[in-house]
Amino acid sequence: MKIIGLIKRIGVASLLVLFLVSIPAYAQTSRVEFKRGSVLMWTKDIIEWTYNGSTISSSYAYQQKGYIFPNIARVNGIFRISTTSTMHRYRGDKTIGAGIVTPWGDVTVYETDYSDYYRVYGSGSYLWE
């Protein structure tokens, strides 16, 4: 009896709106790859995150590398450096250069260290800073 009285007072359209608003948004997963280098030497930072259109529920990142002699590519780690409910920020460290392999170890002709910064958002977008 009380429910029927509530429906009469609020109206069917209002109850339908209340019902639709209470349905949770479905989570989506995105993946983005940031590549540095060339065909002869490259590093790749890969970030995957789960979001619902406004907030991030989880994220993780990893690195890959590849090179053709005498080039050098090293991945030195990718780290999440800040987290909010709507944005996760990462730093990917890597080294790219050229060198010669000897019996006593690598002799580097040149190398450059890079730190790249990335942001992923709860909307599904991303940014390479």
XYZ file of N, CA and C in Angstrom:
387
model
N 0.808 -1.185 0.000
C 0.000 0.000 0.000
C 0.858 1.258 0.000
N 1.938 1.243 0.806
C 2.809 2.417 0.868
C 3.524 2.638 -0.461
N 3.898 1.567 -1.151
C 4.606 1.683 -2.431
C 3.700 2.307 -3.482
N 2.458 1.909 -3.521
C 1.517 2.483 -4.494
C 1.327 3.976 -4.234
N 1.236 4.351 -2.974
C 1.116 5.771 -2.623
C 2.360 6.554 -3.036
N 3.540 5.937 -2.873
C 4.787 6.585 -3.282
C 4.820 6.791 -4.788
N 4.385 5.789 -5.534
C 4.369 5.901 -6.997
C 3.429 7.017 -7.431
N 2.282 7.130 -6.791
C 1.335 8.186 -7.144
C 1.918 9.566 -6.881
N 2.636 9.705 -5.762
C 3.200 11.014 -5.416
C 4.395 11.382 -6.288
N 5.300 10.462 -6.506
C 6.520 10.770 -7.257
C 6.271 10.719 -8.758
N 5.527 9.769 -9.198
C 5.287 9.611 -10.621
C 6.180 8.529 -11.203
N 5.676 7.859 -12.202
C 6.397 6.760 -12.829
C 7.671 7.250 -13.507
N 7.629 8.410 -14.164
C 8.811 8.937 -14.870
C 9.951 9.215 -13.894
N 9.646 9.756 -12.745
C 10.692 10.034 -11.754
C 11.305 8.756 -11.226
N 10.495 7.729 -11.002
C 11.037 6.452 -10.543
C 11.939 5.820 -11.589
N 11.578 5.958 -12.861
C 12.411 5.422 -13.930
C 13.770 6.117 -13.953
N 13.788 7.433 -13.776
C 15.051 8.180 -13.732
C 15.890 7.729 -12.547
N 15.275 7.576 -11.371
C 16.007 7.109 -10.193
C 16.605 5.728 -10.428
N 15.879 4.851 -11.092
C 16.371 3.517 -11.387
C 17.566 3.562 -12.331
N 17.494 4.358 -13.387
C 18.579 4.444 -14.368
C 19.837 5.053 -13.768
N 19.685 6.021 -12.889
C 20.846 6.652 -12.260
C 21.552 5.674 -11.325
N 20.820 4.759 -10.734
C 21.420 3.831 -9.777
C 22.163 2.681 -10.448
N 22.062 2.505 -11.754
C 22.765 1.436 -12.458
C 24.240 1.818 -12.578
N 25.152 0.972 -12.107
C 26.570 1.322 -12.185
C 27.084 1.291 -13.622
N 28.053 2.171 -13.912
C 28.670 2.197 -15.242
C 29.598 0.985 -15.387
N 29.673 0.438 -16.583
C 30.524 -0.712 -16.824
C 31.971 -0.260 -17.010
N 32.884 -1.040 -16.486
C 34.295 -0.712 -16.580
C 34.834 -1.083 -17.956
N 35.760 -0.281 -18.421
C 36.448 -0.529 -19.683
C 37.939 -0.584 -19.408
N 38.664 -1.293 -20.262
C 40.113 -1.366 -20.135
C 40.740 -0.797 -21.398
N 41.742 0.052 -21.203
C 42.484 0.619 -22.335
C 43.958 0.282 -22.197
N 44.641 0.319 -23.328
C 46.081 0.060 -23.373
C 46.693 1.079 -24.316
N 47.812 1.658 -23.902
C 48.515 2.615 -24.750
C 50.001 2.268 -24.723
N 50.660 2.456 -25.865
C 52.092 2.181 -25.998
C 52.805 3.460 -26.408
N 53.888 3.774 -25.710
C 54.711 4.934 -26.034
C 56.075 4.410 -26.473
N 56.472 4.711 -27.715
C 57.695 4.164 -28.290
C 58.736 5.260 -28.466
N 59.985 4.950 -28.120
C 61.094 5.874 -28.316
C 62.183 5.127 -29.070
N 62.788 5.786 -30.080
C 63.864 5.168 -30.838
C 63.496 5.009 -32.294
N 64.107 4.016 -32.925
C 63.887 3.763 -34.344
C 63.756 2.259 -34.558
N 63.775 1.843 -35.818
C 63.688 0.423 -36.141
C 64.931 -0.316 -35.631
N 66.064 0.374 -35.581
C 67.324 -0.255 -35.174
C 67.481 -0.362 -33.667
N 66.810 0.516 -32.907
C 66.852 0.464 -31.442
C 65.613 1.169 -30.915
N 64.860 0.485 -30.058
C 63.629 1.071 -29.566
C 63.325 0.584 -28.160
N 62.584 1.407 -27.444
C 62.004 1.014 -26.167
C 60.520 1.342 -26.223
N 59.758 0.586 -25.485
C 58.315 0.791 -25.484
C 57.822 0.751 -24.045
N 57.078 1.784 -23.635
C 56.408 1.817 -22.338
C 54.932 1.526 -22.591
N 54.392 0.544 -21.911
C 53.011 0.110 -22.125
C 52.245 0.279 -20.816
N 51.114 0.963 -20.893
C 50.272 1.183 -19.716
C 48.872 0.656 -20.026
N 48.328 -0.109 -19.111
C 46.952 -0.592 -19.213
C 46.204 -0.132 -17.969
N 44.976 0.342 -18.163
C 44.190 0.806 -17.027
C 42.711 0.510 -17.231
N 42.021 0.351 -16.107
C 40.589 0.078 -16.101
C 39.880 1.308 -15.547
N 38.855 1.754 -16.245
C 38.159 2.992 -15.877
C 36.673 2.852 -16.201
N 35.882 3.791 -15.687
C 34.439 3.738 -15.934
C 33.898 5.015 -16.567
N 34.762 5.837 -17.100
C 34.330 7.089 -17.717
C 34.682 8.304 -16.889
N 34.935 8.098 -15.602
C 35.332 9.221 -14.760
C 36.436 8.847 -13.773
N 36.451 7.616 -13.274
C 37.472 7.223 -12.306
C 38.245 6.005 -12.799
N 39.464 5.847 -12.263
C 40.324 4.712 -12.584
C 40.249 3.727 -11.426
N 39.965 2.480 -11.735
C 39.922 1.475 -10.675
C 41.263 0.761 -10.520
N 42.047 0.639 -11.609
C 43.366 0.010 -11.506
C 44.192 0.352 -12.741
N 45.511 0.239 -12.589
C 46.413 0.426 -13.725
C 47.728 -0.284 -13.434
N 48.415 -0.659 -14.485
C 49.761 -1.202 -14.356
C 50.524 -0.912 -15.639
N 51.854 -1.016 -15.550
C 52.694 -0.672 -16.693
C 53.888 -1.610 -16.759
N 54.429 -1.759 -17.969
C 55.628 -2.550 -18.170
C 56.373 -2.013 -19.392
N 57.602 -2.496 -19.600
C 58.460 -2.015 -20.688
C 58.924 -3.169 -21.560
N 59.225 -2.821 -22.820
C 59.840 -3.752 -23.761
C 60.974 -3.019 -24.469
N 61.895 -3.781 -25.032
C 63.005 -3.175 -25.769
C 63.406 -4.063 -26.924
N 64.151 -3.490 -27.860
C 64.703 -4.235 -28.964
C 65.793 -3.427 -29.628
N 66.790 -4.106 -30.163
C 67.872 -3.397 -30.849
C 68.616 -4.355 -31.772
N 69.270 -3.771 -32.747
C 70.127 -4.497 -33.673
C 71.545 -3.992 -33.458
N 72.493 -4.927 -33.299
C 73.891 -4.572 -33.073
C 74.365 -3.575 -34.120
N 75.089 -2.536 -33.785
C 75.771 -2.213 -32.536
C 74.974 -1.264 -31.633
N 73.696 -1.121 -31.882
C 72.883 -0.232 -31.055
C 72.584 -0.866 -29.693
N 72.241 -0.008 -28.737
C 71.947 -0.457 -27.383
C 70.618 0.160 -26.954
N 69.765 -0.644 -26.357
C 68.523 -0.139 -25.758
C 68.346 -0.858 -24.425
N 68.212 -0.083 -23.362
C 68.003 -0.651 -22.029
C 66.739 -0.047 -21.430
N 65.955 -0.870 -20.761
C 64.803 -0.360 -20.018
C 65.179 -0.373 -18.540
N 64.988 0.754 -17.907
C 65.425 0.926 -16.523
C 64.260 0.987 -15.545
N 63.049 0.687 -16.009
C 61.897 0.627 -15.115
C 60.848 1.667 -15.438
N 59.599 1.322 -15.164
C 58.492 2.261 -15.277
C 57.785 2.260 -13.924
N 57.528 3.447 -13.394
C 57.053 3.601 -12.036
C 55.818 4.496 -11.995
N 54.846 4.112 -11.186
C 53.701 4.993 -10.958
C 54.135 5.996 -9.894
N 54.102 7.287 -10.238
C 54.627 8.301 -9.325
C 53.537 9.110 -8.633
N 52.292 9.055 -9.125
C 51.204 9.701 -8.403
C 49.892 9.060 -8.815
N 48.941 9.086 -7.881
C 47.658 8.445 -8.100
C 46.554 9.295 -7.489
N 45.531 9.560 -8.280
C 44.281 10.114 -7.765
C 43.164 9.213 -8.271
N 41.939 9.498 -7.897
C 40.836 8.647 -8.349
C 40.566 8.821 -9.840
N 40.999 9.937 -10.431
C 40.719 10.206 -11.845
C 41.949 10.182 -12.741
N 43.182 10.081 -12.165
C 44.392 10.146 -12.973
C 45.522 9.366 -12.300
N 46.273 8.604 -13.105
C 47.497 7.952 -12.639
C 48.641 8.476 -13.499
N 49.761 8.809 -12.855
C 50.922 9.370 -13.556
C 52.088 8.389 -13.427
N 52.799 8.172 -14.549
C 53.920 7.236 -14.610
C 55.176 7.922 -15.128
N 56.335 7.371 -14.733
C 57.632 7.776 -15.287
C 58.320 6.528 -15.815
N 58.734 6.568 -17.089
C 59.450 5.456 -17.703
C 60.892 5.857 -17.974
N 61.842 5.109 -17.413
C 63.272 5.392 -17.588
C 63.875 4.397 -18.564
N 64.739 4.904 -19.442
C 65.363 4.062 -20.446
C 66.676 4.675 -20.908
N 67.515 3.858 -21.574
C 68.800 4.292 -22.133
C 68.875 3.804 -23.573
N 69.243 4.706 -24.464
C 69.411 4.365 -25.877
C 70.793 4.847 -26.307
N 71.519 4.016 -27.075
C 72.846 4.417 -27.523
C 73.412 3.418 -28.509
N 74.731 3.475 -28.675
C 75.439 2.556 -29.563
C 76.740 2.156 -28.892
N 77.194 0.951 -29.193
C 78.419 0.475 -28.569
C 78.974 -0.727 -29.289
N 79.990 -1.304 -28.689
C 80.674 -2.468 -29.240
C 80.765 -3.517 -28.139
N 80.475 -4.748 -28.488
C 80.581 -5.844 -27.529
C 82.002 -6.385 -27.573
N 82.631 -6.492 -26.404
C 83.985 -7.044 -26.303
C 83.955 -8.212 -25.319
N 85.015 -9.009 -25.279
C 85.059 -10.094 -24.282
C 85.044 -9.580 -22.848
N 85.405 -8.333 -22.630
C 85.457 -7.750 -21.287
C 84.190 -6.972 -20.935
N 83.203 -6.988 -21.833
C 81.955 -6.260 -21.583
C 81.662 -5.288 -22.709
N 80.568 -4.593 -22.589
C 80.169 -3.611 -23.602
C 81.006 -2.348 -23.484
N 81.439 -1.845 -24.621
C 82.090 -0.539 -24.682
C 81.099 0.383 -25.387
N 80.639 1.386 -24.680
C 79.621 2.273 -25.215
C 80.274 3.441 -25.938
N 79.883 3.648 -27.185
C 80.363 4.794 -27.963
C 79.600 6.036 -27.523
N 78.287 5.912 -27.427
C 77.465 6.990 -26.864
C 76.193 6.374 -26.301
N 75.603 7.050 -25.340
C 74.309 6.643 -24.820
C 73.624 7.840 -24.192
N 72.292 7.811 -24.220
C 71.496 8.886 -23.660
C 70.408 8.283 -22.788
N 70.273 8.817 -21.580
C 69.212 8.391 -20.673
C 67.989 9.264 -20.887
N 66.820 8.652 -20.853
C 65.553 9.370 -21.016
C 64.627 9.026 -19.859
N 63.879 10.007 -19.420
C 62.772 9.799 -18.491
C 61.545 10.428 -19.130
N 60.574 9.597 -19.460
C 59.336 10.072 -20.070
C 58.220 9.999 -19.040
N 57.318 10.959 -19.099
C 56.213 11.040 -18.149
C 54.888 10.880 -18.885
N 53.997 10.088 -18.294
C 52.708 9.791 -18.914
C 51.603 9.970 -17.884
N 50.418 10.305 -18.388
C 49.224 10.362 -17.550
C 48.126 9.562 -18.233
N 47.388 8.787 -17.450
C 46.185 8.119 -17.942
C 45.021 8.587 -17.077
N 43.862 8.752 -17.715
C 42.713 9.369 -17.047
C 41.527 8.418 -16.979
N 40.644 8.690 -16.039
C 39.429 7.921 -15.864
C 38.457 8.033 -17.018
N 38.667 9.016 -17.878
C 37.825 9.168 -19.071
C 38.273 8.246 -20.202
N 39.467 7.622 -20.055
C 40.009 6.770 -21.095
C 41.071 7.465 -21.922
N 41.297 8.736 -21.684
C 42.309 9.469 -22.442
C 43.676 9.326 -21.781
N 44.725 9.768 -22.472
C 46.087 9.687 -21.981
C 46.901 10.849 -22.517
N 48.065 11.076 -21.907
C 48.918 12.197 -22.283
C 50.369 11.796 -22.094
N 51.207 12.070 -23.086
C 52.660 11.912 -22.975
C 53.200 13.305 -22.751
N 53.752 13.557 -21.557
C 54.238 14.896 -21.199
C 55.591 15.167 -21.812
